[in-house]
Amino acid sequence: MIFQSSDPEPIYPVVDIYHYLESNPFNVQPGKTVFVDPITEKSLTFGQFQNETKHFAAGLQDSYGFQPKDVLAIFSYNQYDFGVPILGTLCAGGVVTTVNHSYTLEEVVHQLKDSGASYMVTTVDLLPTALEAAKICAIKREHIFLFGGKDEAGHKAYQSIFANRLAAPVKIDMDDIAYLCYSSGTTGKSKGVMLTHRNITSNLVQIMSYDAEVIKQKDLVILGFLPLYHIYGLMNCLHISLITGTETVIMPKFDLPSFLQNIQKYRVTNTFIVPPVALALAKHPMVLDYDLTSLRHLACGAAPLPKDLCQRIEERLGVYCRQGFGMTEASPLVACLRPDARGPDGSVGPLVAGLKAKIVDPETGKELGVGQAGEWLLKGPNVMKGYLNNIEATKHTIREDGWMHTGDIVYVDEKGNWFVVDRLKELIKYKGFQIPAAELEALLVTHPKVLDAAVIPAYDESQATEIPRAYVVIQEGVTQNDELKKEIKEFLAARVAPHKKLRGGVVFTNEIPKSASGKILRKDIVKIDRATDSS
Ligand code: 4UU
């Protein structure tokens, strides 16, 4: 049985992302403020943004030999002008890869190498890592530009390369890659998700047709704190803001007092959150110290939202918090509760228009119907082209019949509302950030005292988030005590970005259960873990 939205198929753009923006479908006035930095109070208008992207594109072409399909990496925390070098790169026919700013050198190198990046925009404080990574990946020093507006440490601000002419026109095909966002998908390490101009523009209109009621309101102010390197923030707090000309206050990162202060100061109407922020809004006493009466729309996604939080938020703030479901491989929005109607508690809402879904039994592949839980399969114009340089992972995810396997276990009710019940894939989500279990396992077995390891999700209710917990088999003759647990935790922490730390602790075990083909039977470990309190 194939499920789809009862809404008509949207009319998809036939032009690439840059030209879609330039066509200005919402007739945004050039003087409209779009991005604001709440710390420096610097801002960019729609007109300035458009000009700057064109001049950056021309600068890349004229002085730096930038060619269509060249890859530019953005390695930075959020900036109010984050989108300028991004759209500029797309305008010049290039590809953008966004790198998590908290990555270790090894993690940055993996992404730069894998994506084939040959240009980078970063910040002065990230330069030491950026330069070392660039050296390993043979990225030229002069191809590394800076956010912050100033030439520093021998590197040019990206604004310093603006050329005083428009970029040379480049032919961009709708199936050309626009973004390489990194995701572990259903299994293994982080991979480059190839998102084309068609994928992104399709999802933009899917989101906007769906949210038409919200977008119609002209006086909206968005507060963006989600990392813009991740597809959730990149689409909702950058692309949608640009296309609709919505004022968006960009925070460098999340902290609760600044978040609340900014809502109060900028009379914020919309914000996009993740479950730990929903928890704070529902329960933290500090929330009541601020005037949040301007808030009208709250959307929460990236990880399961505990059921009772929406209700508590509404009781406290008078704002309906609707849950959405996205994944990098779907550009990202798959389903979301309607802004104008209450959906059932715990649901991620109906599918976006134009996206087809099936539910299949993961064991037998049999198609299932309403009310039956199985793996969610998707097909539509927003489904990725595949994983970069990884035919095997691509084939495993998008099967021959064209259906993409999400690795999520869901069911749908008779009204078309979807519910996520479990995750089949290895992925662990800490506050919405991806932690590929396989990556941590591969590192753990390089510890001299560790023989074998498996990493599973535990749950921290006090923060409304999953946390990774390692089950490890220790070499014979080694004393197993708390010291060793600490040593293993620290060993891993030194090698991964902070969000991947073993916050769920280390558990000693005699054996990692595996299938005949050697696959870790993670579900069996999770069962044992739930039955014993291992924290
Ligand atoms: C249970 O997390 C994302 C994208 C999130 C997003 C984007 C736009 C949310 C709302 C929105 O408007 O992408 P990834 O690739 O980092 O992680 C994808 C995985 C999913 O496969 C699923 O396992 O994150 C999990 N996930 C959720 N799980 C995402 N949203 C939810 C959810 N409930 N609401």
Coordinates of N, CA, C and O and ligand atoms in Angstrom, one line a residue, residues 182-183 207 230-233 235-236 272 299-305 323-329 332-336 348 406-408 420 422-423 425 427 429 432-434, ligand 1:
Y182 N 26.8 15.5 5.5 CA 27.3 14.2 5.9 C 26.4 13.5 6.9 O 25.8 14.2 7.9
S183 N 26.1 12.3 6.7 CA 25.2 11.5 7.5 C 25.6 10.0 7.5 O 26.1 9.6 6.4
I207 N 7.9 22.3 1.7 CA 7.8 22.9 3.1 C 6.9 24.1 3.0 O 6.0 24.3 3.8
H230 N 24.0 21.7 9.6 CA 23.1 20.5 9.6 C 21.8 20.9 8.8 O 21.4 22.0 8.8
I231 N 21.3 19.9 8.0 CA 20.3 20.2 7.0 C 19.0 20.8 7.7 O 18.3 21.6 7.0
Y232 N 18.7 20.5 8.9 CA 17.5 21.0 9.6 C 17.6 22.6 9.7 O 16.7 23.3 9.3
G233 N 18.7 23.1 10.2 CA 18.9 24.5 10.3 C 19.2 25.2 8.9 O 18.6 26.2 8.6
M235 N 18.0 24.4 6.0 CA 16.8 24.7 5.2 C 15.9 25.6 5.9 O 15.4 26.6 5.3
N236 N 15.6 25.4 7.2 CA 14.6 26.2 7.9 C 15.0 27.6 8.3 O 14.2 28.5 8.3
F272 N 12.7 27.0 15.6 CA 12.7 25.5 15.3 C 13.6 24.9 16.4 O 14.7 25.3 16.6
A299 N 8.3 24.5 16.1 CA 8.4 23.2 15.4 C 9.6 22.5 16.0 O 10.6 23.1 16.3
C300 N 9.4 21.2 16.3 CA 10.4 20.4 16.9 C 10.7 19.2 16.1 O 9.8 18.5 15.7
G301 N 12.0 18.9 15.9 CA 12.3 17.7 15.1 C 13.8 17.2 15.4 O 14.4 17.7 16.4
A302 N 14.2 16.3 14.7 CA 15.6 15.7 14.7 C 15.7 14.5 15.7 O 16.7 13.8 15.6
A303 N 14.8 14.3 16.6 CA 14.8 13.2 17.5 C 13.4 13.1 18.1 O 12.6 14.1 18.0
P304 N 13.0 12.0 18.7 CA 11.7 11.9 19.2 C 11.4 12.8 20.3 O 12.2 13.0 21.2
L305 N 10.2 13.4 20.2 CA 9.8 14.4 21.3 C 8.9 13.7 22.3 O 7.8 13.1 21.9
Q323 N 5.4 18.6 16.0 CA 6.6 17.8 15.7 C 6.7 17.6 14.2 O 5.7 17.4 13.5
G324 N 8.0 17.6 13.8 CA 8.2 17.3 12.4 C 9.3 16.2 12.3 O 10.0 15.9 13.3
F325 N 9.4 15.5 11.2 CA 10.4 14.5 11.0 C 11.2 14.8 9.7 O 10.6 15.0 8.7
G326 N 12.5 14.8 9.9 CA 13.3 15.1 8.8 C 14.5 14.1 8.7 O 14.8 13.5 9.8
M327 N 15.1 14.0 7.6 CA 16.4 13.3 7.5 C 17.2 13.8 6.4 O 16.6 14.3 5.4
T328 N 18.5 13.9 6.6 CA 19.4 14.5 5.6 C 19.1 14.0 4.2 O 19.0 14.7 3.3
E329 N 18.9 12.6 4.1 CA 18.7 12.0 2.8 C 17.4 12.4 2.1 O 17.2 12.0 1.0
P332 N 15.4 18.1 3.9 CA 15.2 16.9 4.8 C 13.7 16.6 5.2 O 13.4 15.6 5.6
L333 N 12.8 17.6 4.9 CA 11.4 17.4 5.6 C 10.6 16.2 5.0 O 10.4 16.2 3.8
V334 N 10.2 15.3 5.8 CA 9.4 14.1 5.4 C 7.9 14.3 5.8 O 7.0 14.1 5.0
A335 N 7.8 14.7 7.1 CA 6.4 14.9 7.6 C 6.4 15.9 8.7 O 7.5 16.1 9.3
C336 N 5.3 16.5 8.9 CA 5.2 17.5 10.0 C 3.7 17.8 10.3 O 2.9 17.7 9.4
V348 N 4.3 12.6 14.2 CA 5.2 13.6 13.4 C 4.4 14.2 12.3 O 4.9 14.8 11.4
T406 N 14.5 4.2 5.2 CA 14.9 5.3 6.2 C 15.6 4.6 7.4 O 16.3 5.4 8.1
G407 N 15.4 3.4 7.6 CA 15.9 2.8 8.9 C 15.1 3.2 10.1 O 15.6 2.9 11.2
D408 N 14.0 3.8 9.9 CA 13.1 4.1 11.0 C 11.9 3.3 11.0 O 11.3 2.9 9.9
V420 N 6.6 7.6 14.9 CA 7.9 6.9 14.8 C 8.0 6.1 16.1 O 7.9 6.7 17.2
D422 N 10.5 3.4 16.6 CA 11.8 2.8 16.9 C 12.8 3.2 15.8 O 12.4 3.7 14.7
R423 N 14.0 2.8 16.0 CA 15.0 3.0 14.9 C 15.7 1.7 14.6 O 16.2 1.1 15.6
K425 N 18.1 1.5 12.3 CA 19.5 1.7 12.0 C 20.3 2.0 13.2 O 19.8 2.2 14.3
L427 N 22.3 4.4 13.9 CA 22.4 5.8 14.3 C 21.9 6.1 15.7 O 20.9 5.7 16.1
K429 N 21.2 9.5 18.2 CA 21.1 11.0 18.1 C 21.2 11.6 19.5 O 20.4 11.4 20.4
G432 N 19.8 15.6 18.9 CA 19.5 15.8 17.4 C 20.8 15.7 16.6 O 20.7 15.6 15.4
F433 N 22.0 15.6 17.2 CA 23.2 15.5 16.5 C 23.5 14.0 16.2 O 23.2 13.2 17.1
Q434 N 24.0 13.7 15.0 CA 24.3 12.3 14.7 C 25.5 11.7 15.4 O 26.6 12.4 15.4
Ligands
4UU1 C1 12.0 10.6 15.8 O1 17.5 15.1 12.0 C2 17.5 15.3 10.8 C3 16.5 16.3 10.3 C4 15.6 16.8 11.1 C5 14.6 17.8 10.7 C6 14.7 18.5 9.5 C7 13.7 19.4 9.2 C8 13.5 17.9 11.4 C9 12.4 18.8 11.1 C10 12.6 19.6 10.0 O2 11.7 20.5 9.7 O3 18.3 14.7 10.0 P1 19.4 13.6 10.3 O4 19.8 13.0 9.0 O5 20.4 14.2 11.2 O6 18.7 12.4 11.1 C11 17.7 11.7 10.6 C12 17.1 10.8 11.6 C13 15.8 10.1 11.2 O7 16.1 9.0 10.3 C14 15.3 9.6 12.5 O8 15.9 8.5 13.0 O9 16.7 11.5 12.8 C15 15.6 10.8 13.5 N1 14.5 11.8 13.6 C16 13.4 11.6 14.4 N2 13.1 10.5 15.1 C17 14.4 13.0 13.0 N3 13.3 13.6 13.4 C18 12.6 12.7 14.2 C19 11.4 12.8 15.0 N4 11.2 11.7 15.8 N5 10.6 13.8 15.0

